[in-house]
């Protein structure tokens, strides 16, 4: 006798893909007529050898290369270009040319808008107090004010001048928009390509969530002390990646994790720059 299957495409007790962690409430659990179970659709849940190996190999190449090169001293635009290429264009080519699948199966879709926007706002709001607390710590001020925000940007200069204490609003807008695209690429790679790629294998949902979170944390650390993020941020990146991974699975989209992630990053920048913006506006 065929066993009931717990995935979005099997017949029997089929679960809403937005609730993959055992939440069985009315509206999130679909009761279908019990018949002979059909095979899971290839490329969604269940074992898919090609997807698994492609996800693994692309992940190793991208994470390995970025781990080695992100610590190098380079212009910030070069850093963005390299990361965006490995985190967006490389996995997209793998999805389209090797797997021949729709990128929406890997989180490039709007998904559950209501749930996603609600939790993006909740996660951003939950980080406001921690942002204020860490913004006065020397290691965060050094990493953000003295390093990231003081880097020269092509054509617009630095966001923050460490000597004159002046904030360049045009450079700030350029920087935040560039960071938005950079973070979107990261969200797609970790909470999209890696998470949904591994989820389609025997590792399942939790395997995908954990296996995208570990390299995400690794890339927050660097062998170069000048490029490494503060220890609190490195440690916090692991639970943050798990939470954003769960959000991606529940909404079937990387969009809302991106909104929360970029919102927290931009808020951190504004909190650090606020005293100087009010004093001197360049």
Short mmCIF file of C-alpha atoms in Angstrom, two decimals:
data_model
loop_
_atom_site.label_atom_id
_atom_site.label_comp_id
_atom_site.label_asym_id
_atom_site.label_seq_id
_atom_site.Cartn_x
_atom_site.Cartn_y
_atom_site.Cartn_z
CA UNK A 1 0.00 0.00 0.00
CA UNK A 2 1.37 3.41 -0.95
CA UNK A 3 2.16 5.71 1.93
CA UNK A 4 0.65 9.16 2.24
CA UNK A 5 3.09 11.83 1.03
CA UNK A 6 3.64 15.12 2.84
CA UNK A 7 4.51 17.51 0.03
CA UNK A 8 2.77 19.99 -2.17
CA UNK A 9 2.32 17.67 -5.15
CA UNK A 10 1.45 14.26 -3.71
CA UNK A 11 -2.09 13.01 -3.38
CA UNK A 12 -3.33 12.21 0.08
CA UNK A 13 -2.70 14.57 2.96
CA UNK A 14 -1.10 17.45 1.07
CA UNK A 15 0.35 20.37 2.93
CA UNK A 16 0.33 23.99 1.85
CA UNK A 17 3.97 24.80 0.89
CA UNK A 18 3.72 27.95 3.00
CA UNK A 19 3.48 25.76 6.10
CA UNK A 20 6.27 23.19 5.78
CA UNK A 21 7.20 22.95 9.44
CA UNK A 22 4.30 20.90 10.68
CA UNK A 23 1.76 23.65 11.23
CA UNK A 24 -1.57 22.04 10.50
CA UNK A 25 -4.22 24.71 10.83
CA UNK A 26 -7.42 25.15 8.92
CA UNK A 27 -6.53 26.89 5.70
CA UNK A 28 -2.93 25.66 5.71
CA UNK A 29 -3.67 21.95 5.37
CA UNK A 30 -5.42 20.62 2.29
CA UNK A 31 -7.38 17.41 2.72
CA UNK A 32 -7.60 15.49 -0.51
CA UNK A 33 -9.33 12.24 -1.31
CA UNK A 34 -7.04 9.37 -0.35
CA UNK A 35 -5.96 7.57 -3.49
CA UNK A 36 -2.83 5.94 -4.74
CA UNK A 37 0.04 8.35 -4.14
CA UNK A 38 1.61 9.90 -7.22
CA UNK A 39 5.33 10.63 -7.52
CA UNK A 40 6.41 14.04 -6.36
CA UNK A 41 6.80 16.51 -9.20
CA UNK A 42 10.43 16.73 -10.28
CA UNK A 43 12.05 19.96 -9.23
CA UNK A 44 9.79 20.66 -6.26
CA UNK A 45 10.00 18.29 -3.27
CA UNK A 46 11.62 14.90 -3.09
CA UNK A 47 14.92 13.63 -4.40
CA UNK A 48 16.31 15.28 -7.52
CA UNK A 49 19.92 14.31 -8.15
CA UNK A 50 20.63 16.91 -10.83
CA UNK A 51 19.25 19.76 -8.73
CA UNK A 52 21.14 18.57 -5.67
CA UNK A 53 24.52 18.28 -7.36
CA UNK A 54 24.07 21.54 -9.28
CA UNK A 55 23.16 23.38 -6.09
CA UNK A 56 26.12 21.88 -4.25
CA UNK A 57 28.70 22.57 -6.97
CA UNK A 58 27.55 26.12 -7.70
CA UNK A 59 27.38 26.79 -3.97
CA UNK A 60 30.93 25.52 -3.37
CA UNK A 61 32.34 27.55 -6.28
CA UNK A 62 30.54 30.77 -5.34
CA UNK A 63 31.07 30.61 -1.57
CA UNK A 64 34.67 29.44 -1.94
CA UNK A 65 35.59 32.19 -4.37
CA UNK A 66 33.85 34.93 -2.40
CA UNK A 67 35.38 33.77 0.88
CA UNK A 68 38.86 34.04 -0.61
CA UNK A 69 38.40 37.30 -2.54
CA UNK A 70 36.04 39.33 -0.35
CA UNK A 71 38.89 39.95 2.07
CA UNK A 72 41.06 41.51 -0.64
CA UNK A 73 41.47 45.27 -0.70
CA UNK A 74 39.44 46.52 -3.67
CA UNK A 75 37.09 49.40 -4.62
CA UNK A 76 33.60 48.88 -3.24
CA UNK A 77 32.11 48.83 -6.76
CA UNK A 78 34.40 45.91 -7.65
CA UNK A 79 33.28 44.11 -4.49
CA UNK A 80 29.62 44.61 -5.45
CA UNK A 81 30.21 43.52 -9.06
CA UNK A 82 31.94 40.27 -8.07
CA UNK A 83 29.38 39.38 -5.39
CA UNK A 84 26.42 40.20 -7.63
CA UNK A 85 27.83 38.06 -10.42
CA UNK A 86 28.41 35.00 -8.24
CA UNK A 87 25.21 35.37 -6.19
CA UNK A 88 22.75 36.25 -8.97
CA UNK A 89 24.01 35.59 -12.48
CA UNK A 90 25.86 32.31 -11.83
CA UNK A 91 22.91 30.55 -10.11
CA UNK A 92 20.48 32.02 -12.65
CA UNK A 93 22.51 30.51 -15.49
CA UNK A 94 22.57 27.19 -13.66
CA UNK A 95 18.79 27.25 -13.21
CA UNK A 96 18.04 28.22 -16.81
CA UNK A 97 20.77 26.38 -18.74
CA UNK A 98 21.55 23.32 -16.62
CA UNK A 99 18.36 22.60 -14.70
CA UNK A 100 16.08 24.18 -17.33
CA UNK A 101 13.64 25.27 -14.63
CA UNK A 102 11.65 28.40 -13.91
CA UNK A 103 13.48 30.74 -11.48
CA UNK A 104 10.20 31.14 -9.61
CA UNK A 105 10.81 27.61 -8.24
CA UNK A 106 13.84 29.11 -6.49
CA UNK A 107 12.12 32.05 -4.83
CA UNK A 108 12.10 34.61 -7.66
CA UNK A 109 8.39 35.28 -7.29
CA UNK A 110 6.15 37.51 -5.20
CA UNK A 111 4.79 34.51 -3.27
CA UNK A 112 2.51 35.19 -0.32
CA UNK A 113 2.50 39.01 -0.25
CA UNK A 114 0.35 39.47 2.83
CA UNK A 115 2.35 37.07 4.99
CA UNK A 116 5.67 38.25 3.60
CA UNK A 117 5.12 41.98 4.07
CA UNK A 118 3.77 41.45 7.58
CA UNK A 119 6.80 39.47 8.70
CA UNK A 120 9.28 41.71 6.90
CA UNK A 121 7.89 44.62 8.91
CA UNK A 122 7.91 42.61 12.16
CA UNK A 123 11.52 41.50 11.66
CA UNK A 124 12.65 45.03 10.81
CA UNK A 125 10.86 46.48 13.86
CA UNK A 126 12.34 43.78 16.10
CA UNK A 127 15.83 44.93 15.09
CA UNK A 128 15.36 48.63 15.87
CA UNK A 129 16.42 48.40 19.52
CA UNK A 130 19.45 46.15 18.80
CA UNK A 131 20.51 48.59 16.07
CA UNK A 132 20.42 51.52 18.49
CA UNK A 133 22.33 49.52 21.12
CA UNK A 134 25.15 48.34 18.82
CA UNK A 135 25.45 51.68 17.01
CA UNK A 136 27.38 53.10 19.97
CA UNK A 137 29.82 50.19 20.15
CA UNK A 138 33.32 51.09 18.84
CA UNK A 139 33.65 48.03 16.61
CA UNK A 140 30.42 48.83 14.77
CA UNK A 141 31.26 52.52 14.38
CA UNK A 142 34.68 51.62 13.07
CA UNK A 143 33.34 49.04 10.61
CA UNK A 144 30.52 51.20 9.25
CA UNK A 145 31.53 54.85 9.69
CA UNK A 146 35.29 54.59 9.30
CA UNK A 147 35.31 51.85 6.67
CA UNK A 148 32.14 51.18 4.71
CA UNK A 149 30.57 54.63 4.60
CA UNK A 150 33.86 56.46 4.12
CA UNK A 151 34.84 54.59 0.95
CA UNK A 152 35.06 56.62 -2.24
CA UNK A 153 32.25 55.91 -4.72
CA UNK A 154 32.74 56.53 -8.44
CA UNK A 155 31.52 59.98 -9.45
CA UNK A 156 29.94 60.92 -6.11
CA UNK A 157 32.66 60.61 -3.48
CA UNK A 158 32.28 59.15 -0.01
CA UNK A 159 29.05 59.02 1.96
CA UNK A 160 30.82 60.16 5.11
CA UNK A 161 33.99 62.24 5.36
CA UNK A 162 35.90 61.15 8.46
CA UNK A 163 37.82 64.44 8.62
CA UNK A 164 35.09 67.04 8.05
CA UNK A 165 32.26 64.88 9.48
CA UNK A 166 30.12 65.85 6.48
CA UNK A 167 27.47 63.52 5.00
CA UNK A 168 27.06 63.54 1.22
CA UNK A 169 23.37 62.85 0.58
CA UNK A 170 23.84 62.12 -3.12
CA UNK A 171 26.50 59.54 -2.29
CA UNK A 172 24.24 58.13 0.44
CA UNK A 173 21.41 57.58 -2.06
CA UNK A 174 23.79 55.95 -4.54
CA UNK A 175 25.25 53.75 -1.81
CA UNK A 176 21.90 52.55 -0.43
CA UNK A 177 20.53 51.74 -3.89
CA UNK A 178 23.68 49.80 -4.76
CA UNK A 179 23.49 48.00 -1.42
CA UNK A 180 19.86 47.15 -2.12
CA UNK A 181 20.74 45.32 -5.33
CA UNK A 182 23.75 43.67 -3.69
CA UNK A 183 21.58 42.40 -0.81
CA UNK A 184 18.91 41.20 -3.24
CA UNK A 185 21.58 39.12 -4.99
CA UNK A 186 22.68 37.67 -1.65
CA UNK A 187 19.09 36.86 -0.66
CA UNK A 188 18.47 35.12 -3.96
CA UNK A 189 21.63 33.05 -3.64
CA UNK A 190 21.18 31.94 -0.02
CA UNK A 191 17.41 32.04 0.61
CA UNK A 192 16.56 31.22 -3.00
CA UNK A 193 19.02 29.09 -4.95
CA UNK A 194 20.68 27.22 -2.08
CA UNK A 195 17.61 26.85 0.15
CA UNK A 196 15.11 25.72 -2.49
CA UNK A 197 17.78 23.75 -4.34
CA UNK A 198 18.62 21.64 -1.29
CA UNK A 199 14.94 21.45 -0.32
CA UNK A 200 14.25 19.62 -3.56
CA UNK A 201 16.59 16.82 -2.46
CA UNK A 202 16.30 14.25 0.33
CA UNK A 203 17.65 16.88 2.72
CA UNK A 204 14.21 18.48 2.72
CA UNK A 205 13.14 21.83 4.11
CA UNK A 206 15.22 21.90 7.27
CA UNK A 207 18.27 20.70 5.37
CA UNK A 208 17.85 23.58 2.94
CA UNK A 209 17.38 26.11 5.74
CA UNK A 210 20.51 25.00 7.62
CA UNK A 211 22.73 24.55 4.56
CA UNK A 212 22.07 28.08 3.34
CA UNK A 213 22.59 29.57 6.81
CA UNK A 214 26.07 28.15 7.44
CA UNK A 215 27.84 29.64 4.39
CA UNK A 216 25.91 32.88 4.94
CA UNK A 217 27.52 33.11 8.36
CA UNK A 218 30.91 32.11 6.93
CA UNK A 219 30.89 35.01 4.45
CA UNK A 220 30.20 37.46 7.28
CA UNK A 221 33.61 36.49 8.67
CA UNK A 222 36.85 37.24 6.85
CA UNK A 223 40.46 36.14 7.03
CA UNK A 224 41.35 39.83 6.65
CA UNK A 225 40.76 41.62 10.00
CA UNK A 226 40.10 44.90 8.17
CA UNK A 227 37.29 43.31 6.13
CA UNK A 228 35.74 41.20 8.89
CA UNK A 229 32.43 42.27 10.35
CA UNK A 230 32.07 42.79 14.12
CA UNK A 231 31.91 39.48 16.06
CA UNK A 232 28.35 40.18 17.24
CA UNK A 233 27.21 40.60 13.64
CA UNK A 234 28.97 37.41 12.56
CA UNK A 235 27.35 35.38 15.36
CA UNK A 236 23.96 37.01 14.80
CA UNK A 237 24.04 36.21 11.09
CA UNK A 238 23.38 32.50 11.76
CA UNK A 239 20.02 32.82 13.56
CA UNK A 240 19.12 35.67 11.19
CA UNK A 241 19.75 33.41 8.18
CA UNK A 242 17.62 30.65 9.70
CA UNK A 243 14.74 33.05 10.37
CA UNK A 244 14.96 34.53 6.86
CA UNK A 245 15.13 31.00 5.47
CA UNK A 246 11.92 30.02 7.23
CA UNK A 247 10.29 33.20 5.92
CA UNK A 248 11.38 32.31 2.38
CA UNK A 249 9.92 28.80 2.68
CA UNK A 250 6.65 30.04 4.15
CA UNK A 251 6.19 32.70 1.45
CA UNK A 252 7.93 30.77 -1.39
CA UNK A 253 9.80 34.00 -2.12
CA UNK A 254 13.13 35.70 -1.38
CA UNK A 255 11.55 39.15 -1.71
CA UNK A 256 10.46 39.61 1.90
CA UNK A 257 13.72 38.48 3.41
CA UNK A 258 15.41 41.01 1.14
CA UNK A 259 13.08 43.78 2.33
CA UNK A 260 13.81 42.96 5.98
CA UNK A 261 17.56 42.53 5.42
CA UNK A 262 18.03 45.74 3.45
CA UNK A 263 15.73 47.64 5.80
CA UNK A 264 17.90 46.69 8.77
CA UNK A 265 21.11 47.57 6.91
CA UNK A 266 19.83 50.97 5.73
CA UNK A 267 18.47 51.76 9.19
CA UNK A 268 21.86 50.97 10.73
CA UNK A 269 23.52 53.39 8.32
CA UNK A 270 21.01 56.14 9.04
CA UNK A 271 21.28 55.73 12.81
CA UNK A 272 25.06 56.06 12.60
CA UNK A 273 24.89 59.04 10.24
CA UNK A 274 21.97 60.87 11.86
CA UNK A 275 24.02 63.10 14.22
CA UNK A 276 26.18 64.27 11.31
CA UNK A 277 23.27 64.69 8.89
CA UNK A 278 21.60 67.14 11.24
CA UNK A 279 24.84 69.07 11.81
CA UNK A 280 26.30 69.12 8.31
CA UNK A 281 24.59 68.16 5.08
CA UNK A 282 26.93 67.97 2.11
#
